[in-house]
Amino acid sequence: METRIILRKINYVVSIVVFCFPLFSITASEKVTLHLKWFHQFQFAGYYAAYEKGFYKNAGLDVEILESSVGIRGIHEKVVQKDGQYGVGSNELLIHRHMGKPVVVLGVIFQHSPSVLFFKRSSNLQSIHDLVGKRVMLTPWIEEIVAYLKKEGINKSDLQLLEHRFNPRDLIEGRVDAYSGYTTTQAFDFKKAGFPYVAYSPRLAGIDFYGDNFFTSEEEIKKHPNRVKAFREATLLGWQYAMSHQEEIVDIIYEKYSKRYPKERLLFEAEQMTPLIQPVLVEMGYMNPGRWKHINDIYNELGMLPKNINLKGFIYDPNPPTNYDWIYYTFFSLMVGVGIVWLYQWRRLNKQYSENLKEQVKQRTEELRQSNESLQILNQSLVQTLRELTEAQDRLLASEKLAVLGQLAAGMAHELNTPLGAIISSNYSLYDFLKNKLQSVIETILTFNEEDSKRYHLVLQESMMNQPYIEGKSERTLKKELHTQFSGVEKMDLYGDHMQMVIETGLYRIPEKIQYVLDSERSLEILQVVTNIHSAYRCNQIITVASEKATHVIRALKNYLVSEKENTTNDSLIDIESEIETILSLYHYNLNKVTIVKTYGSDKLCFGNRDKLNQVWINLINNGLHAMSYMGTLEIKIQTEQNWIKVSIIDSGVGVPESIKNKIFEPFFTTKPNGEGMGLGLDICKKMILQMGGKIELEPSVTGACFSVWLRKAQV
């Protein structure tokens, strides 16, 4: 009896020690190191705020903040080498993770990357496509800029790549034609120098990368989970404080960390960071697996990563789901214990005298009562778990509805910003011509003699012909041909001004007149005057084409979002053809390699909810494009069957296997890789069509998949 009491006391003491040990481990001040990716500046304001305002100290952490003079190179190795190491990185973490470095991103600070490509506003670079053959400086790991150029049809081999010296004077003084940098810092240097610049962001092409994040290693999370969680929470508190007290943190950085940059520059950096971090709209540190999947896809297009790499373990989860395994283990152990006790009691009952039978039964009844109480507790826990899963499903349904609308965002940005950027650039060139060059052109023309005037009118007439603009390899080939043809003419030097202007004015198209123009002593002035006039004429053409394209996109977007004739929240009369054409216009940027086949019947009016039907068309068209990998044929049919209008969307993709046809409308069932879909799109479409009194089915198809929607025919 005494031995049992002693063992119970020992077990109690051990349990208290085991339970309290994690609490003791974080009360002491733990030494950790944070490696920055650049010099001390407002880009890292949240970490300074967490340290100076005591957030790290209150979390039991003694944090050493180290700046880097070589960028992100080497930080990842330092973080994974030993415990207590943290770092500030960017999207390259995904590549290092795939290369075998066990890095884990704890939180994203910049929801949008500040990386852009700077041009001189008054240079001969009128658009991103004029970069071909030009001198360009790209910073390391700036693959989002490379992806942007590739999406615009420009490869790195088309550029004269120079080593980036991180000196804005290289662009200001003309040693380079384009210069990659941050809108938060380099933009200040250019404005301070009075340098006119244009900044092109990858977001114009729908490439939306994250900016800075902070990360650690798998080993750190495994050995010190409480320390990692405390560091993350204190860091996010620091960022919230820094973005709400920008001037105070600027003073701290300047006085305590570095006087390398003036306060004016630090305040400018803070102001530019606000729309990139979005501290009011987005929870600090938030990151979406879908965005990381988007980044993976871009790296895959560049040949740097395989498609659909596994993100499990890469994205830190501060609130992992509750593990209920202990309940099952406890229940199993309890049942085993009950069985053992029951067998033990049964054996004793067979050995004891009949006078002990009543006492043994009483003991067994008490044990069964305790087992029943444990089962009731387990049942209540399972009911609570089911309730939590139901709530999570409702949230996922709402998230999927928002995701359907968000699928158009990247493409619309590209469709609108490209023509608007062309208009702005061309308008500036026209302004420069009218203000600075027109008077000089007129004065020069008036000084021409009769023969030079004839030459001038000849070149001007040819330059105004609506001919395609020659650039890149075609321009270099043409120069070589002209140089060979006029090898005896000194003015037609391969790299000379005459050669360049003969091509720009279009004089090369009438080679028999080239010698006639060059015979004039003022041939260079004649060509320069025509070049200036032709540039203004070309800018006018660009503005006309770009305006028409932007107007078309805006009109399509207006038709999709706004209806002047009906209330989109209730059933109303809907023109199916018009709505589908609007959506195809919005998806124009994804249809470059897709053939659209339309078969529209005479009856195209139905009753339904316009907003919900548009969500259905977007889901079905997007699924078809994804199944075809955005290459192939997409057929859209509108037919009449008795009192129904049947809309069929048929793709030429891989089709739906027979084994899963009965599952595709089930919630959370998806054939897409992890991170590309939650399996809610078709389930939501089916529910919305049923609410409108229609139906949706997967029909047999010779190739690909055929989804058909039946809607009530309008009686008009």
XYZ file of C-alpha atoms in Angstrom:
716
model
C 0.000 0.000 0.000
C 2.793 2.445 0.892
C 4.627 1.560 -2.346
C 1.578 2.565 -4.395
C 1.328 5.933 -2.627
C 5.016 6.671 -3.295
C 4.671 5.785 -6.998
C 1.652 8.069 -7.311
C 3.586 11.000 -5.823
C 6.536 10.417 -8.175
C 4.207 10.367 -11.205
C 2.598 13.629 -10.042
C 5.948 15.409 -9.717
C 7.124 14.161 -13.148
C 3.874 15.344 -14.768
C 4.266 18.841 -13.269
C 7.864 19.115 -14.524
C 6.994 17.927 -18.043
C 4.015 20.302 -18.253
C 5.882 23.380 -17.016
C 9.157 22.833 -18.920
C 7.980 24.629 -22.137
C 6.965 27.625 -20.004
C 10.378 27.808 -18.329
C 12.140 27.543 -21.706
C 10.735 30.858 -23.005
C 10.918 32.885 -19.795
C 14.696 33.163 -20.017
C 16.186 35.634 -22.514
C 17.169 33.578 -25.584
C 19.853 34.829 -27.991
C 18.827 34.810 -31.690
C 20.229 36.491 -34.808
C 18.358 38.220 -37.637
C 20.226 38.652 -40.958
C 18.998 41.528 -43.147
C 19.277 41.412 -46.943
C 20.715 44.951 -47.348
C 21.929 48.038 -45.493
C 19.994 49.549 -42.599
C 17.014 51.499 -44.000
C 13.227 51.789 -43.572
C 12.795 48.590 -45.604
C 13.451 46.758 -42.293
C 11.585 49.184 -39.991
C 9.436 46.508 -38.332
C 12.444 44.642 -36.953
C 13.931 47.819 -35.462
C 10.562 48.687 -33.907
C 10.191 45.206 -32.385
C 13.627 45.564 -30.809
C 13.482 49.200 -29.696
C 9.907 48.997 -28.377
C 10.608 45.883 -26.335
C 8.405 43.460 -28.263
C 11.287 41.002 -28.636
C 12.304 41.475 -25.010
C 8.747 40.880 -23.758
C 8.742 37.635 -25.751
C 11.911 36.494 -23.968
C 14.192 37.109 -26.946
C 17.549 38.875 -27.243
C 17.708 39.636 -30.986
C 20.895 40.719 -32.777
C 20.090 42.505 -36.074
C 22.875 42.287 -38.683
C 22.887 44.255 -41.945
C 24.252 42.797 -45.203
C 26.416 44.555 -47.764
C 26.130 41.856 -50.434
C 22.361 41.480 -50.703
C 20.689 38.129 -50.133
C 23.733 36.023 -51.105
C 24.774 33.720 -48.287
C 21.868 34.511 -45.934
C 20.129 31.189 -46.520
C 23.248 29.207 -45.611
C 23.686 31.222 -42.388
C 20.076 30.652 -41.315
C 20.172 26.845 -41.725
C 23.663 26.350 -40.219
C 22.692 26.620 -36.540
C 19.853 27.304 -34.107
C 18.509 30.763 -33.435
C 19.027 32.046 -36.961
C 16.443 34.110 -38.847
C 16.674 36.029 -42.106
C 14.960 38.491 -44.422
C 14.468 37.087 -47.923
C 12.308 37.320 -51.029
C 10.699 34.980 -53.536
C 14.015 33.187 -54.129
C 13.229 31.180 -50.945
C 11.079 28.934 -53.148
C 14.105 28.064 -55.307
C 16.380 27.448 -52.312
C 13.705 25.219 -50.775
C 13.604 23.122 -53.944
C 17.429 22.988 -53.988
C 17.353 21.223 -50.619
C 17.797 24.067 -48.142
C 15.244 23.484 -45.326
C 14.004 27.088 -45.185
C 10.499 27.967 -43.957
C 8.868 31.347 -44.634
C 7.268 32.733 -41.450
C 5.418 35.719 -42.900
C 5.245 38.071 -45.882
C 5.689 41.823 -45.314
C 5.417 43.252 -48.858
C 2.174 42.030 -50.460
C 3.455 43.452 -53.765
C 7.076 43.547 -54.908
C 8.660 47.012 -55.288
C 10.886 45.805 -58.145
C 10.538 47.825 -61.394
C 12.544 48.641 -64.524
C 13.541 52.326 -64.844
C 13.975 54.154 -68.204
C 14.896 57.723 -68.956
C 11.650 59.474 -69.920
C 13.118 61.467 -72.797
C 15.207 58.619 -74.267
C 14.441 56.698 -77.465
C 12.770 53.961 -75.377
C 9.086 54.570 -76.079
C 7.841 51.191 -74.785
C 9.117 48.021 -73.143
C 9.631 46.482 -76.614
C 12.251 49.091 -77.497
C 14.654 47.413 -75.037
C 15.880 44.959 -77.684
C 19.588 45.488 -78.229
C 19.850 48.061 -75.427
C 22.104 48.147 -72.338
C 20.310 46.822 -69.255
C 21.323 46.314 -65.596
C 19.392 43.580 -63.724
C 19.890 42.833 -60.023
C 20.467 39.180 -58.932
C 17.338 37.083 -58.232
C 15.170 39.618 -60.104
C 13.399 36.881 -62.060
C 10.053 38.709 -61.949
C 11.564 41.358 -64.280
C 12.942 38.591 -66.524
C 9.499 36.944 -66.577
C 7.884 40.288 -67.429
C 10.255 40.779 -70.374
C 9.668 37.208 -71.549
C 5.900 37.714 -71.425
C 6.384 40.756 -73.654
C 8.406 38.624 -76.097
C 11.886 39.760 -74.977
C 14.566 37.229 -73.948
C 17.711 37.985 -71.943
C 19.732 37.106 -75.060
C 18.117 40.092 -76.824
C 19.675 42.509 -74.295
C 23.161 43.858 -73.594
C 23.281 42.772 -69.936
C 25.697 44.727 -67.728
C 26.748 43.942 -64.160
C 24.562 45.852 -61.709
C 26.653 48.298 -59.650
C 23.701 49.598 -57.547
C 24.580 53.167 -58.537
C 21.658 55.243 -59.922
C 24.206 57.513 -61.627
C 24.680 54.791 -64.252
C 21.193 55.543 -65.641
C 21.277 59.278 -64.938
C 24.576 59.750 -66.817
C 23.562 57.480 -69.719
C 25.936 54.573 -69.103
C 22.932 52.224 -69.263
C 19.501 52.407 -71.013
C 17.426 50.521 -68.407
C 18.055 49.902 -64.710
C 16.195 47.556 -62.321
C 15.536 48.837 -58.815
C 12.978 49.546 -56.089
C 10.200 52.119 -56.327
C 10.755 52.676 -52.603
C 14.396 53.806 -52.849
C 15.805 54.400 -56.353
C 12.784 56.521 -57.260
C 13.872 58.989 -54.540
C 17.425 59.131 -55.940
C 16.101 59.941 -59.428
C 13.667 62.593 -58.197
C 16.343 64.157 -55.998
C 18.626 64.408 -59.029
C 15.823 65.932 -61.135
C 16.065 62.959 -63.474
C 12.905 62.289 -65.591
C 12.150 58.581 -65.499
C 9.529 55.981 -66.407
C 9.021 52.869 -64.245
C 7.659 49.622 -65.711
C 6.317 47.115 -63.152
C 5.856 43.353 -63.820
C 2.343 43.790 -62.464
C 1.476 45.422 -65.832
C 1.714 41.886 -67.292
C -0.121 40.167 -64.425
C 3.090 39.015 -62.674
C 2.430 39.845 -59.030
C 5.254 38.604 -56.762
C 5.586 39.022 -53.015
C 8.265 41.375 -51.692
C 10.264 40.956 -48.470
C 9.513 38.131 -46.042
C 11.215 36.721 -42.959
C 12.137 33.076 -42.585
C 13.952 30.455 -40.515
C 14.911 26.767 -40.786
C 12.966 23.535 -40.270
C 15.415 22.604 -37.505
C 14.666 25.823 -35.597
C 10.902 25.138 -35.789
C 11.370 21.517 -34.739
C 13.632 22.243 -31.730
C 12.185 25.586 -30.608
C 8.544 25.876 -31.765
C 7.654 28.300 -28.944
C 10.627 30.543 -29.746
C 9.694 30.654 -33.444
C 6.096 31.554 -32.640
C 7.208 34.236 -30.158
C 9.668 35.718 -32.694
C 6.993 35.831 -35.409
C 4.368 37.486 -33.187
C 6.827 40.072 -31.841
C 8.047 40.846 -35.389
C 4.507 41.424 -36.675
C 3.799 43.691 -33.691
C 6.926 45.624 -34.624
C 5.754 46.048 -38.232
C 2.318 47.222 -37.118
C 3.953 49.791 -34.861
C 6.469 50.904 -37.513
C 3.838 51.534 -40.196
C 1.718 53.506 -37.691
C 4.660 55.596 -36.350
C 6.814 56.151 -39.425
C 8.505 59.406 -38.387
C 9.451 57.985 -34.972
C 11.042 54.890 -36.524
C 12.882 57.044 -39.094
C 14.455 58.991 -36.205
C 15.459 55.711 -34.499
C 17.058 54.326 -37.667
C 18.984 57.533 -38.324
C 20.196 57.983 -34.735
C 20.893 54.369 -33.690
C 21.497 52.269 -36.805
C 22.871 54.184 -39.784
C 23.299 57.720 -41.103
C 24.033 56.424 -44.597
C 20.720 57.798 -45.880
C 19.129 61.156 -44.904
C 15.804 61.253 -43.064
C 14.130 62.684 -46.138
C 14.962 59.511 -48.078
C 13.823 57.247 -45.229
C 10.467 59.051 -45.012
C 10.022 58.771 -48.791
C 10.759 55.036 -48.532
C 8.145 54.659 -45.750
C 5.507 56.477 -47.819
C 6.169 54.287 -50.883
C 6.050 51.082 -48.802
C 2.534 51.716 -47.491
C 0.600 50.706 -50.677
C 2.937 47.723 -51.157
C 2.438 46.412 -47.596
C -1.253 47.453 -47.364
C -1.223 47.417 -43.520
C -4.874 48.497 -43.308
C -6.388 46.107 -45.885
C -4.244 43.002 -45.325
C -3.277 41.344 -42.060
C 0.421 41.879 -41.416
C 2.408 38.774 -42.356
C -0.439 37.215 -44.385
C 0.529 34.923 -47.268
C -1.655 32.962 -49.690
C -0.583 29.504 -50.963
C -2.177 30.477 -54.284
C 0.236 33.422 -54.660
C 3.196 31.117 -53.974
C 1.736 28.758 -56.622
C 1.625 31.745 -59.038
C 5.316 32.462 -58.283
C 6.113 28.764 -58.850
C 4.385 28.916 -62.257
C 6.475 31.949 -63.307
C 9.722 30.241 -62.232
C 8.581 27.162 -64.187
C 8.081 29.259 -67.334
C 11.669 30.502 -66.911
C 12.949 26.924 -66.528
C 14.110 27.495 -62.926
C 11.633 25.199 -61.125
C 9.462 22.194 -61.998
C 5.710 22.766 -62.126
C 3.589 22.280 -58.995
C 6.310 21.743 -56.405
C 5.075 20.639 -52.986
C 4.584 23.673 -50.689
C 3.974 21.530 -47.599
C 6.342 22.593 -44.828
C 7.484 25.675 -46.760
C 4.695 27.958 -45.473
C 4.688 28.298 -41.678
C 1.362 27.681 -39.924
C 1.211 29.653 -36.630
C -2.020 27.909 -35.632
C -1.822 24.264 -36.713
C -5.067 22.239 -36.423
C -5.748 20.592 -33.085
C -4.438 17.051 -32.860
C -7.088 14.747 -31.442
C -4.908 11.617 -31.573
C -4.475 11.675 -27.809
C -8.224 11.234 -27.373
C -8.214 8.090 -29.503
C -5.112 6.763 -27.761
C -6.694 7.452 -24.391
C -9.924 5.745 -25.415
C -8.051 2.729 -26.789
C -5.862 2.502 -23.689
C -8.919 2.825 -21.473
C -10.724 0.054 -23.323
C -7.662 -2.182 -23.120
C -7.388 -1.383 -19.426
C -11.066 -2.144 -18.887
C -10.635 -5.465 -20.696
C -7.613 -6.397 -18.618
C -9.376 -5.484 -15.379
C -12.443 -7.397 -16.452
C -10.380 -10.552 -17.177
C -8.572 -10.130 -13.910
C -11.830 -9.826 -12.025
C -13.302 -12.794 -13.886
C -10.405 -14.973 -12.818
C -10.718 -13.821 -9.253
C -14.451 -14.517 -9.259
C -13.759 -18.110 -10.223
C -11.317 -18.494 -7.352
C -13.050 -16.608 -4.581
C -15.826 -17.852 -2.420
C -19.436 -17.021 -3.184
C -19.520 -14.452 -0.347
C -17.123 -12.179 -2.364
C -19.226 -12.266 -5.591
C -21.391 -9.259 -4.684
C -18.363 -7.061 -3.924
C -16.636 -7.987 -7.180
C -19.740 -7.125 -9.230
C -19.924 -3.746 -7.505
C -16.305 -2.976 -8.440
C -16.872 -3.973 -12.078
C -19.978 -1.764 -12.329
C -18.002 1.248 -11.096
C -15.295 0.684 -13.709
C -17.878 0.463 -16.519
C -19.455 3.731 -15.310
C -16.084 5.492 -15.592
C -15.598 4.084 -19.085
C -19.039 5.381 -20.112
C -18.179 8.887 -18.867
C -15.003 8.853 -20.966
C -16.994 7.840 -24.041
C -19.437 10.715 -23.472
C -16.552 13.185 -23.262
C -15.105 11.793 -26.489
C -18.481 12.076 -28.246
C -18.833 15.747 -27.230
C -15.361 16.460 -28.583
C -16.206 14.829 -31.932
C -19.442 16.865 -32.199
C -17.464 20.076 -31.630
C -14.947 19.023 -34.304
C -17.781 18.422 -36.793
C -19.196 21.899 -36.053
C -15.791 23.497 -36.694
C -15.441 21.640 -40.018
C -18.921 22.821 -41.114
C -17.996 26.443 -40.345
C -14.739 26.027 -42.253
C -16.659 24.732 -45.280
C -18.920 27.815 -45.272
C -15.861 30.070 -45.234
C -14.309 28.142 -48.128
C -17.507 28.542 -50.196
C -17.394 32.312 -49.745
C -13.667 32.334 -50.559
C -14.272 30.420 -53.819
C -16.885 32.973 -54.941
C -14.379 35.785 -54.445
C -11.667 33.757 -56.178
C -13.811 33.426 -59.341
C -14.044 37.226 -59.597
C -10.328 37.605 -58.866
C -9.302 35.405 -61.830
C -9.719 38.411 -64.174
C -7.558 40.849 -62.181
C -4.105 40.084 -63.632
C -5.291 39.994 -67.242
C -7.308 43.225 -66.967
C -4.262 45.004 -65.540
C -2.250 43.935 -68.585
C -5.043 44.698 -71.075
C -5.508 48.248 -69.727
C -2.015 49.273 -68.585
C -0.287 48.320 -71.838
C -2.323 50.708 -74.080
C -2.460 53.395 -71.391
C 1.311 53.214 -70.969
C 1.711 53.572 -74.736
C -0.613 56.606 -74.747
C 1.300 58.317 -71.918
C 4.689 57.672 -73.523
C 3.546 58.789 -76.989
C 1.813 61.873 -75.600
C 5.037 62.928 -73.853
C 6.949 62.502 -77.100
C 4.392 64.673 -78.948
C 4.643 67.281 -76.204
C 8.446 67.254 -76.499
C 8.195 67.647 -80.307
C 5.750 70.559 -80.162
C 7.628 72.372 -77.388
C 11.283 71.769 -78.208
C 11.608 70.652 -81.843
C 8.786 72.079 -83.974
C 10.200 75.626 -84.217
C 13.637 74.293 -85.111
C 12.140 71.999 -87.786
C 10.236 74.901 -89.400
C 13.298 77.176 -89.386
C 15.449 74.454 -90.956
C 12.894 73.737 -93.738
C 12.719 77.443 -94.637
C 16.482 77.535 -95.239
C 16.415 74.697 -97.812
C 17.115 75.655 -101.427
C 14.833 74.412 -104.221
C 16.689 71.126 -104.772
C 16.940 70.338 -101.059
C 13.206 71.095 -100.707
C 12.503 68.472 -103.376
C 14.677 65.998 -101.492
C 12.880 66.879 -98.240
C 9.394 66.344 -99.773
C 10.526 63.054 -101.334
C 11.729 61.648 -97.984
C 8.733 63.056 -96.065
C 6.241 61.495 -98.475
C 7.882 58.076 -98.149
C 8.093 58.284 -94.328
C 4.345 58.961 -94.089
C 3.534 55.679 -95.828
C 1.850 53.333 -93.332
C 4.626 50.756 -93.162
C 5.504 48.404 -90.242
C 8.177 49.608 -87.851
C 11.494 47.718 -88.195
C 13.479 46.862 -85.070
C 15.732 44.240 -83.508
C 17.289 41.604 -85.782
C 15.430 42.845 -88.886
C 16.941 46.314 -88.431
C 20.478 44.934 -88.060
C 20.056 42.739 -91.163
C 18.777 45.695 -93.196
C 21.736 47.856 -92.116
C 24.193 45.236 -93.314
C 22.439 44.982 -96.697
C 22.469 48.765 -97.180
C 26.103 48.998 -96.095
C 27.032 46.377 -98.701
C 24.950 48.065 -101.431
C 26.461 51.531 -100.730
C 29.938 50.429 -99.717
C 31.469 53.243 -101.733
C 29.440 55.981 -100.034
C 31.210 57.431 -97.009
C 27.985 58.697 -95.447
C 26.494 55.178 -95.304
C 28.699 54.012 -92.459
C 27.193 50.931 -90.742
C 26.927 52.687 -87.370
C 26.559 56.259 -88.624
C 23.679 58.712 -88.271
C 22.854 58.624 -92.003
C 22.380 54.834 -91.933
C 20.087 55.020 -88.888
C 17.924 57.812 -90.323
C 17.629 56.192 -93.759
C 15.924 53.274 -91.972
C 13.842 55.377 -89.552
C 12.461 57.620 -92.338
C 11.684 54.638 -94.614
C 13.995 55.963 -97.377
C 15.466 52.449 -97.654
C 12.235 51.409 -99.436
C 13.246 53.483 -102.485
C 16.961 52.597 -102.836
C 17.207 54.314 -106.230
C 16.623 57.702 -104.463
C 19.078 57.213 -101.589
C 22.098 58.449 -103.549
C 20.071 61.463 -104.751
C 19.319 62.502 -101.142
C 22.857 61.843 -99.935
C 24.329 64.048 -102.710
C 23.093 67.096 -100.802
C 25.518 68.767 -98.398
C 22.565 69.131 -96.010
C 21.426 65.497 -96.337
C 21.790 64.875 -92.594
C 19.616 67.936 -91.781
C 16.967 66.758 -94.278
C 16.864 63.286 -92.714
C 16.814 64.695 -89.166
C 13.854 66.988 -89.947
C 11.871 64.111 -91.501
C 12.791 61.805 -88.589
C 11.381 64.311 -86.079
C 8.161 64.741 -88.082
C 7.848 60.956 -88.587
C 8.294 60.330 -84.842
C 5.401 62.717 -84.075
C 3.289 61.025 -86.771
C 4.070 57.575 -85.340
C 3.158 58.728 -81.812
C -0.209 59.888 -83.159
C -0.801 56.432 -84.685
C 0.159 54.714 -81.407
C -2.259 56.903 -79.427
C -5.079 56.133 -81.890
C -4.575 52.337 -81.755
C -4.015 52.253 -77.979
C -7.095 54.409 -77.320
C -9.277 52.080 -79.390
C -7.932 49.033 -77.522
C -8.423 50.583 -74.060
C -11.952 51.717 -75.002
C -12.822 48.181 -76.109
C -11.562 46.637 -72.848
C -13.308 49.228 -70.653
C -16.574 48.779 -72.573
C -16.387 44.992 -72.064
C -15.631 45.398 -68.353
C -18.544 47.859 -67.976
C -20.925 45.429 -69.688
C -19.798 42.699 -67.307
C -20.022 44.694 -64.058
C -22.917 47.094 -64.745
C -26.402 46.431 -66.075
C -28.629 49.458 -66.746
C -31.742 47.422 -67.531
C -31.990 44.913 -64.677
C -31.337 44.211 -61.025
C -28.574 41.626 -60.912
C -29.627 40.364 -57.454
C -32.985 38.957 -58.709
C -34.211 36.893 -61.658
C -34.466 39.000 -64.801
C -34.356 38.779 -68.595
C -30.821 37.912 -69.742
C -29.230 37.917 -73.213
C -26.927 34.887 -72.943
C -24.969 35.681 -76.112
C -24.205 39.233 -74.963
C -23.031 38.073 -71.513
C -20.786 35.315 -72.924
C -19.282 37.713 -75.491
C -18.495 40.156 -72.683
C -16.698 37.444 -70.685
C -14.739 36.319 -73.774
C -13.613 39.925 -74.215
C -12.395 40.006 -70.613
C -10.555 36.701 -71.173
C -9.001 37.972 -74.422
C -5.494 37.911 -72.922
C -5.796 34.128 -72.344
C -7.142 33.298 -75.828
C -4.038 34.004 -77.954
C -3.542 30.303 -78.754
C -7.194 29.225 -78.486
C -9.685 28.927 -81.354
C -13.202 29.958 -80.322
C -16.035 28.240 -82.233
C -19.457 29.859 -81.655
C -22.818 28.322 -82.603
C -25.610 30.605 -81.431
C -29.271 29.779 -82.092
C -32.087 32.246 -82.614
C -33.391 32.077 -79.024
C -30.791 33.482 -76.630
C -32.951 35.053 -73.904
C -33.561 33.347 -70.556
C -34.669 34.150 -67.030
C -32.131 34.009 -64.213
C -29.696 35.914 -62.033
C -27.197 37.752 -64.273
C -24.421 37.951 -61.645
C -24.641 34.255 -60.751
C -24.838 33.158 -64.399
C -21.705 35.164 -65.222
C -19.923 33.372 -62.370
C -21.007 30.045 -63.919
C -19.745 31.040 -67.414
C -16.416 32.212 -65.953
C -15.947 28.918 -64.038
C -16.777 26.719 -67.051
C -14.689 28.736 -69.545
C -11.737 28.931 -67.130
C -11.927 25.147 -66.461
C -11.965 24.487 -70.216
C -8.952 26.742 -70.837
C -7.040 25.106 -67.963
C -7.852 21.611 -69.291
C -6.404 22.623 -72.698
C -3.362 24.341 -71.154
C -4.647 27.477 -72.982
C -4.038 25.871 -76.409
C -6.700 24.245 -78.593
C -10.372 24.743 -79.497
C -13.169 25.991 -77.237
C -16.695 25.547 -78.648
C -19.736 27.421 -77.294
C -23.238 26.358 -78.375
C -26.638 27.938 -77.595
C -29.594 25.702 -78.530
C -33.356 25.627 -77.856
C -34.987 22.459 -76.505
C -38.743 22.907 -75.894
C -39.061 25.391 -72.993
C -35.344 25.333 -72.220
C -32.257 27.082 -73.550
C -29.241 24.770 -73.509
C -25.744 26.300 -73.314
C -22.854 23.887 -73.979
C -19.161 24.661 -73.428
C -16.884 22.059 -75.063
C -13.083 22.027 -74.773
C -10.457 19.997 -76.647
C -8.551 19.117 -73.473
C -7.756 15.793 -71.844
C -11.394 15.095 -70.892
C -12.802 13.630 -67.674
C -11.955 9.975 -66.842
C -14.956 7.661 -66.571
C -13.992 6.699 -63.021
C -14.506 10.231 -61.614
C -17.449 11.545 -63.660
C -19.833 10.936 -60.752
C -17.602 12.944 -58.374
C -16.800 16.156 -60.241
C -19.781 18.063 -58.800
C -18.960 17.023 -55.235
C -17.525 19.758 -52.964
C -13.758 19.683 -52.380
C -13.194 17.161 -55.202
C -10.641 18.401 -57.717
C -8.294 16.969 -60.340
C -6.030 20.017 -60.285
C -2.615 19.912 -58.535
C -2.264 21.224 -54.984
C -2.584 25.005 -54.771
C -4.503 25.421 -58.079
C -8.031 24.814 -56.834
C -10.106 23.775 -53.817
C -12.701 21.731 -55.705
C -15.585 24.135 -55.019
C -16.124 25.761 -58.428
C -18.425 23.153 -60.037
C -20.255 22.556 -56.744
C -21.051 26.282 -56.478
C -22.102 26.416 -60.161
C -24.486 23.484 -59.678
C -26.108 25.047 -56.608
C -26.630 28.413 -58.349
C -28.161 26.801 -61.468
C -30.505 24.689 -59.311
C -31.606 27.831 -57.437
C -32.629 29.348 -60.808
C -34.701 26.248 -61.674
C -32.206 24.847 -64.187
C -29.670 22.046 -64.277
C -26.023 21.437 -65.222
C -24.558 18.156 -66.499
C -21.375 16.634 -67.916
C -22.324 15.184 -71.302
C -20.443 12.647 -73.447
C -17.993 14.227 -75.902
C -15.739 12.848 -78.650
C -12.814 14.944 -77.412
C -12.297 16.879 -74.196
C -15.210 17.636 -71.881
C -18.721 19.023 -72.568
C -20.588 20.853 -69.778
C -24.207 21.763 -70.589
C -26.464 24.170 -68.694
C -30.286 24.176 -69.061
C -32.075 27.483 -68.276
C -35.709 28.599 -68.438
C -36.558 30.046 -71.848
C -37.928 33.587 -71.779
C -41.401 34.007 -73.251
C -41.275 37.421 -74.977
